[in-house]
Amino acid sequence: MKVRKAVIPAAGLGTRMLPATKTVPKELLPLVDKPVIQYIIEEAVASGIEDILIITNRAKSAMDDYFDYYPELENRLIKDGKLEEAAEVRRSADLANIFYVRQKETNGLGHAVYRAKRFVGDEPFAVLLGDDIMMSKTPVLRQLIDTAEEYHASTVGVQLVSDKAITKYSSVLFENVKDRVMRVLDVNEKPTLDKKFSNYAILGRYVLTPGVFDALEHTPPGHNGEIQLTDGLQLLCHRENMMAVDFEGKRYDTGNLKGFLEATVDFALADPKVGPWIADFIKQKAEKLN
Ligand code: UTP
């Protein structure tokens, strides 16, 4: 089992980041000096992915422009001797083979993933949510692919979250297999506390077998009246082996303001260009606040 394809659902309305996301897709908001979605594509490529399908919508065509060549800009930069900037602009367009398909109605994450059926064909594939970014030594998707390939099974990325958080995510019923690897017995979407299976939540990364498409075809509308990916996964884990990896790394939800600000600070601190400067800036601010 080899995972070569990835799907990035990015057709959500981004209502938690308004007004910024009224006209700018949340996936294009800059984190330090790159748009959020570029970090996700870089994680996929570093995990061995070659072909990427972005699920987009009619308000997000700026995303396909970003991953295209821009000869006028590149030529001007080269003429001005700004060769590094020109190379960086070109690099973003050459990261992977990127394809697009539109989700014509915003009808949930499961509905968005189902748009990938023809692109995926008969292979296992990765799903990376367009607003979840990871900071880790080994790319988080690579950690999932290793387990998916070892067990020939769909694999979801999980981490322990608080009681307050689990009600917003999907909770996993599992049995331990080995260090950081579990077998998934059941999942439920946004459980109330009395219905949670555990505090392990699925966080933004999946490797799925094509069996998920048949499962999604048999998934009725769930939370918000939308087709939820977790409901499809519930069906899938009852039909096929499914694994979970308690992945190493920190996950940021850039789709809400606090998560976006946390990511901005942490990624700036980790960036050699601005890290020392922002560390000093934060120290000075903190001293004034004390
Ligand atoms: P979110 O719930 O985080 O995104 O969906 P959203 O719908 O944009 O958020 P808010 O609540 O309005 O701020 C998780 C992922 O699923 C995608 C989103 O783009 C995000 O990557 N998604 C969600 C779709 O592609 N289509 C949908 O119909 C819903």
Coordinates of C-alpha atoms and ligand atoms in Angstrom, one line a residue:
M1 CA 0.0 0.0 0.0
K2 CA 1.6 3.3 -1.1
V3 CA 0.0 6.7 -0.5
R4 CA 0.8 9.1 -3.4
K5 CA -2.3 11.3 -3.5
A6 CA -3.7 13.9 -1.1
V7 CA -6.9 15.8 -0.8
I8 CA -7.1 19.2 0.9
P9 CA -10.7 20.2 1.6
A10 CA -10.7 24.0 1.6
A11 CA -14.3 24.9 0.6
G12 CA -15.5 25.9 4.1
L13 CA -17.0 29.4 4.5
G14 CA -14.5 30.4 7.2
T15 CA -17.2 32.2 9.3
R16 CA -15.0 32.1 12.5
M17 CA -12.4 34.4 10.8
L18 CA -14.8 37.1 9.5
P19 CA -14.5 39.9 8.4
A20 CA -11.0 38.9 7.0
T21 CA -12.4 35.9 5.2
K22 CA -15.2 37.7 3.5
T23 CA -13.0 38.0 0.4
V24 CA -9.7 36.3 1.3
P25 CA -9.9 32.5 1.7
K26 CA -8.7 31.6 5.2
E27 CA -6.2 29.2 3.6
L28 CA -4.4 32.2 2.1
L29 CA -4.1 34.2 5.3
P30 CA -0.3 34.7 5.8
L31 CA 1.5 32.9 8.6
V32 CA 4.7 34.8 8.9
D33 CA 5.5 35.1 5.2
K34 CA 3.6 32.2 3.6
P35 CA -0.1 31.4 3.3
V36 CA -1.5 28.7 5.6
I37 CA -2.2 26.3 2.8
Q38 CA 1.5 26.3 1.7
Y39 CA 2.6 24.8 5.0
I40 CA 0.0 22.0 4.5
I41 CA 1.2 21.3 1.0
E42 CA 4.9 21.3 2.2
E43 CA 3.9 18.8 4.9
A44 CA 2.2 16.6 2.2
V45 CA 5.2 16.8 -0.1
A46 CA 7.7 16.1 2.7
S47 CA 5.5 13.0 3.5
G48 CA 6.0 11.6 -0.1
I49 CA 2.8 12.9 -1.7
E50 CA 3.0 13.7 -5.4
D51 CA -0.5 14.7 -6.5
I52 CA -2.7 17.0 -4.5
L53 CA -6.4 17.9 -5.1
I54 CA -7.7 21.0 -3.4
I55 CA -11.4 21.1 -2.9
T56 CA -12.3 24.7 -3.4
N57 CA -15.4 26.9 -4.2
R58 CA -16.5 29.8 -6.3
A59 CA -15.2 32.4 -3.8
K60 CA -11.7 30.9 -3.6
S61 CA -10.1 31.1 -7.0
A62 CA -7.2 33.2 -5.5
M63 CA -5.9 29.8 -4.3
D64 CA -5.3 28.5 -7.8
D65 CA -3.7 31.8 -8.8
Y66 CA -1.3 31.4 -5.9
F67 CA 0.0 28.1 -7.1
D68 CA 0.4 29.3 -10.7
Y69 CA 3.4 30.9 -12.4
Y70 CA 3.5 34.7 -12.5
P71 CA 6.0 35.6 -15.2
E72 CA 5.5 39.4 -15.1
L73 CA 6.3 39.4 -11.4
E74 CA 9.2 36.9 -11.7
N75 CA 10.8 38.8 -14.6
R76 CA 10.6 42.1 -12.7
L77 CA 12.2 40.5 -9.6
I78 CA 15.0 39.0 -11.8
K79 CA 15.5 42.4 -13.5
D80 CA 15.9 44.1 -10.1
G81 CA 18.4 41.5 -9.0
K82 CA 16.0 40.0 -6.4
L83 CA 16.9 36.5 -7.4
E84 CA 16.0 34.8 -4.0
E85 CA 12.5 36.4 -4.1
A86 CA 12.0 35.3 -7.7
A87 CA 13.0 31.7 -6.8
E88 CA 10.6 31.7 -3.9
V89 CA 7.7 32.9 -6.0
R90 CA 8.5 30.2 -8.6
R91 CA 9.0 27.5 -5.9
S92 CA 5.4 27.9 -4.6
A93 CA 4.1 27.0 -8.0
D94 CA 6.4 23.9 -8.4
L95 CA 5.7 22.2 -5.0
A96 CA 3.6 19.4 -6.4
N97 CA 1.1 18.5 -9.1
I98 CA -1.9 20.5 -7.9
F99 CA -5.5 19.9 -9.1
Y100 CA -8.7 21.6 -8.2
V101 CA -12.3 20.6 -8.0
R102 CA -15.2 22.8 -6.7
Q103 CA -17.6 21.8 -4.0
K104 CA -20.7 23.4 -5.5
E105 CA -22.6 23.6 -2.3
T106 CA -21.1 23.9 1.2
N107 CA -22.6 20.7 2.4
G108 CA -20.1 19.5 5.0
L109 CA -16.6 17.9 5.1
G110 CA -17.8 14.5 4.1
H111 CA -19.5 16.0 1.1
A112 CA -16.3 17.9 0.2
V113 CA -14.1 14.7 0.5
Y114 CA -16.6 12.8 -1.7
R115 CA -15.7 15.3 -4.5
A116 CA -12.3 13.6 -4.7
K117 CA -13.7 10.2 -5.8
R118 CA -12.6 10.4 -9.4
F119 CA -9.2 11.9 -8.6
V120 CA -8.5 9.2 -6.1
G121 CA -9.6 6.1 -8.1
D122 CA -8.6 2.9 -6.4
E123 CA -5.8 4.0 -4.2
P124 CA -5.5 4.9 -0.5
F125 CA -5.1 8.7 -0.1
A126 CA -4.4 11.4 2.5
V127 CA -6.7 14.1 3.7
L128 CA -5.2 17.2 5.2
L129 CA -7.7 19.9 6.5
G130 CA -7.0 23.2 4.9
D131 CA -6.9 25.2 8.1
D132 CA -5.0 22.7 10.4
I133 CA -1.3 23.1 10.4
M134 CA 1.3 21.1 12.3
M135 CA 4.7 21.8 13.8
S136 CA 6.7 18.6 14.2
K137 CA 10.1 17.0 13.6
T138 CA 8.7 14.1 11.5
P139 CA 5.9 15.4 9.2
V140 CA 2.6 14.4 10.9
L141 CA 1.2 13.0 7.7
R142 CA 4.3 10.8 7.3
Q143 CA 3.7 9.4 10.8
L144 CA 0.1 8.4 9.6
I145 CA 1.3 7.0 6.3
D146 CA 3.8 4.7 8.1
T147 CA 1.1 3.2 10.2
A148 CA -1.4 3.0 7.3
E149 CA 1.2 1.2 5.2
E150 CA 2.2 -1.2 8.0
Y151 CA -1.4 -2.2 8.8
H152 CA -2.9 -1.8 5.3
A153 CA -5.7 0.3 6.9
S154 CA -7.2 3.7 7.0
T155 CA -5.5 5.8 9.7
V156 CA -6.5 8.9 11.6
G157 CA -4.3 11.3 13.5
V158 CA -5.4 11.8 17.1
Q159 CA -4.3 13.6 20.2
L160 CA -5.7 13.9 23.8
V161 CA -7.8 17.1 24.3
S162 CA -9.7 18.6 27.2
D163 CA -13.3 17.8 28.0
K164 CA -14.3 21.2 26.7
A165 CA -12.5 20.6 23.3
I166 CA -13.8 17.0 22.7
T167 CA -17.3 18.3 22.3
K168 CA -16.1 20.2 19.3
Y169 CA -14.2 17.4 17.6
S170 CA -14.6 13.7 16.9
S171 CA -14.1 11.3 19.8
V172 CA -12.5 7.9 19.3
L173 CA -13.2 4.5 20.9
F174 CA -10.0 2.4 20.6
E175 CA -7.8 -0.4 21.8
N176 CA -4.1 0.0 22.2
V177 CA -1.9 -1.8 19.7
K178 CA 1.6 -0.5 20.4
D179 CA 3.2 2.8 21.5
R180 CA 1.2 5.6 19.9
V181 CA -0.8 3.3 17.7
M182 CA -4.4 2.2 18.3
R183 CA -7.1 0.3 16.6
V184 CA -10.3 2.4 16.0
L185 CA -13.4 0.6 17.2
D186 CA -15.8 3.6 16.8
V187 CA -15.9 7.3 16.4
N188 CA -18.6 10.0 17.0
E189 CA -18.8 13.6 15.9
K190 CA -19.0 16.5 18.4
P191 CA -20.2 14.3 21.3
T192 CA -21.8 15.7 24.4
L193 CA -19.7 14.7 27.4
D194 CA -21.9 11.8 28.4
K195 CA -21.6 10.4 24.9
K196 CA -17.8 10.8 24.3
F197 CA -15.8 7.6 23.7
S198 CA -12.5 9.0 25.0
N199 CA -10.6 12.3 25.0
Y200 CA -8.7 11.3 21.9
A201 CA -9.9 13.6 19.1
I202 CA -9.3 13.3 15.4
L203 CA -7.2 16.4 14.5
G204 CA -7.0 17.3 10.8
R205 CA -5.0 14.4 9.2
Y206 CA -6.3 11.2 7.7
V207 CA -5.2 8.4 5.4
L208 CA -8.2 6.7 3.9
T209 CA -8.9 3.7 1.7
P210 CA -11.2 4.3 -1.3
G211 CA -13.8 2.3 0.8
V212 CA -14.7 5.7 2.4
F213 CA -16.5 6.8 -0.8
D214 CA -19.0 3.9 -0.5
A215 CA -19.4 4.7 3.2
L216 CA -20.1 8.4 2.4
E217 CA -22.7 7.4 -0.1
H218 CA -24.5 5.6 2.7
T219 CA -24.0 8.5 5.2
P220 CA -27.1 10.5 5.9
P221 CA -26.8 14.2 6.8
G222 CA -25.6 14.6 10.4
H223 CA -24.6 17.6 12.5
N224 CA -25.9 20.9 11.0
G225 CA -27.7 18.9 8.3
E226 CA -24.4 18.3 6.5
I227 CA -22.6 15.2 5.4
Q228 CA -20.0 14.7 8.1
L229 CA -16.7 12.9 7.4
T230 CA -16.8 11.4 10.9
D231 CA -20.2 9.8 10.2
G232 CA -18.6 8.2 7.1
L233 CA -15.6 7.0 9.1
Q234 CA -17.9 5.5 11.7
L235 CA -19.4 3.3 9.0
L236 CA -16.0 2.6 7.5
C237 CA -14.4 1.5 10.8
H238 CA -17.2 -1.1 11.2
R239 CA -16.5 -2.4 7.7
E240 CA -12.7 -2.3 7.6
N241 CA -9.7 -2.2 9.8
M242 CA -9.0 1.4 10.9
M243 CA -6.0 2.6 12.9
A244 CA -5.2 5.8 14.9
V245 CA -1.8 7.4 15.5
D246 CA -1.3 9.6 18.6
F247 CA 1.0 11.8 16.5
E248 CA 4.0 13.7 17.7
G249 CA 3.8 17.4 17.1
K250 CA 1.7 20.4 17.8
R251 CA -1.5 21.1 15.9
Y252 CA -2.9 24.6 15.3
D253 CA -6.4 25.4 14.1
T254 CA -5.8 28.5 12.1
G255 CA -9.5 28.6 11.3
N256 CA -10.2 30.5 14.6
L257 CA -8.7 33.7 15.8
K258 CA -6.9 32.4 18.9
G259 CA -5.5 29.4 17.0
F260 CA -4.3 31.6 14.2
L261 CA -2.6 34.1 16.6
E262 CA -0.9 31.2 18.5
A263 CA 0.4 29.8 15.2
T264 CA 1.6 33.2 14.1
V265 CA 3.7 33.6 17.3
D266 CA 5.1 30.1 17.3
F267 CA 6.0 30.0 13.6
A268 CA 7.6 33.4 13.9
L269 CA 9.6 32.3 16.9
A270 CA 10.7 29.2 14.9
D271 CA 11.7 31.2 11.8
P272 CA 15.5 32.1 11.8
K273 CA 14.7 35.3 9.9
V274 CA 12.5 36.9 12.5
G275 CA 12.7 34.4 15.5
P276 CA 15.3 36.3 17.6
W277 CA 13.7 39.6 16.9
I278 CA 10.2 38.5 17.9
A279 CA 11.5 36.8 21.0
D280 CA 13.0 40.0 22.1
F281 CA 9.9 42.0 21.2
I282 CA 7.7 39.6 23.2
K283 CA 10.1 39.8 26.2
Q284 CA 10.0 43.6 26.2
K285 CA 6.1 43.6 25.9
A286 CA 5.8 41.1 28.8
E287 CA 8.1 43.2 31.0
K288 CA 5.8 46.2 30.4
L289 CA 2.7 44.2 31.2
N290 CA 4.1 43.0 34.5
Ligands
UTP1 P1 -14.3 23.9 9.4 O1 -15.6 23.7 10.1 O2 -13.1 24.0 10.2 O3 -14.3 25.1 8.3 O4 -14.2 22.7 8.4 P2 -15.4 26.1 8.0 O5 -16.7 25.5 7.6 O6 -14.7 27.0 7.0 O7 -15.4 26.9 9.4 P3 -16.3 28.0 10.0 O8 -16.9 27.4 11.2 O9 -17.3 28.6 9.0 O10 -15.3 29.1 10.4 C1 -13.1 21.8 8.4 C2 -12.5 21.7 7.0 O11 -13.4 21.2 6.1 C3 -13.5 22.1 5.0 C4 -13.0 23.5 5.5 O12 -12.5 24.2 4.4 C5 -11.9 23.0 6.5 O13 -10.7 22.7 5.8 N1 -15.0 22.1 4.5 C6 -16.0 22.2 5.4 C7 -15.2 22.0 3.2 O14 -14.3 21.9 2.3 N2 -16.5 22.0 2.8 C8 -17.6 22.1 3.7 O15 -18.7 22.1 3.3 C9 -17.3 22.2 5.0

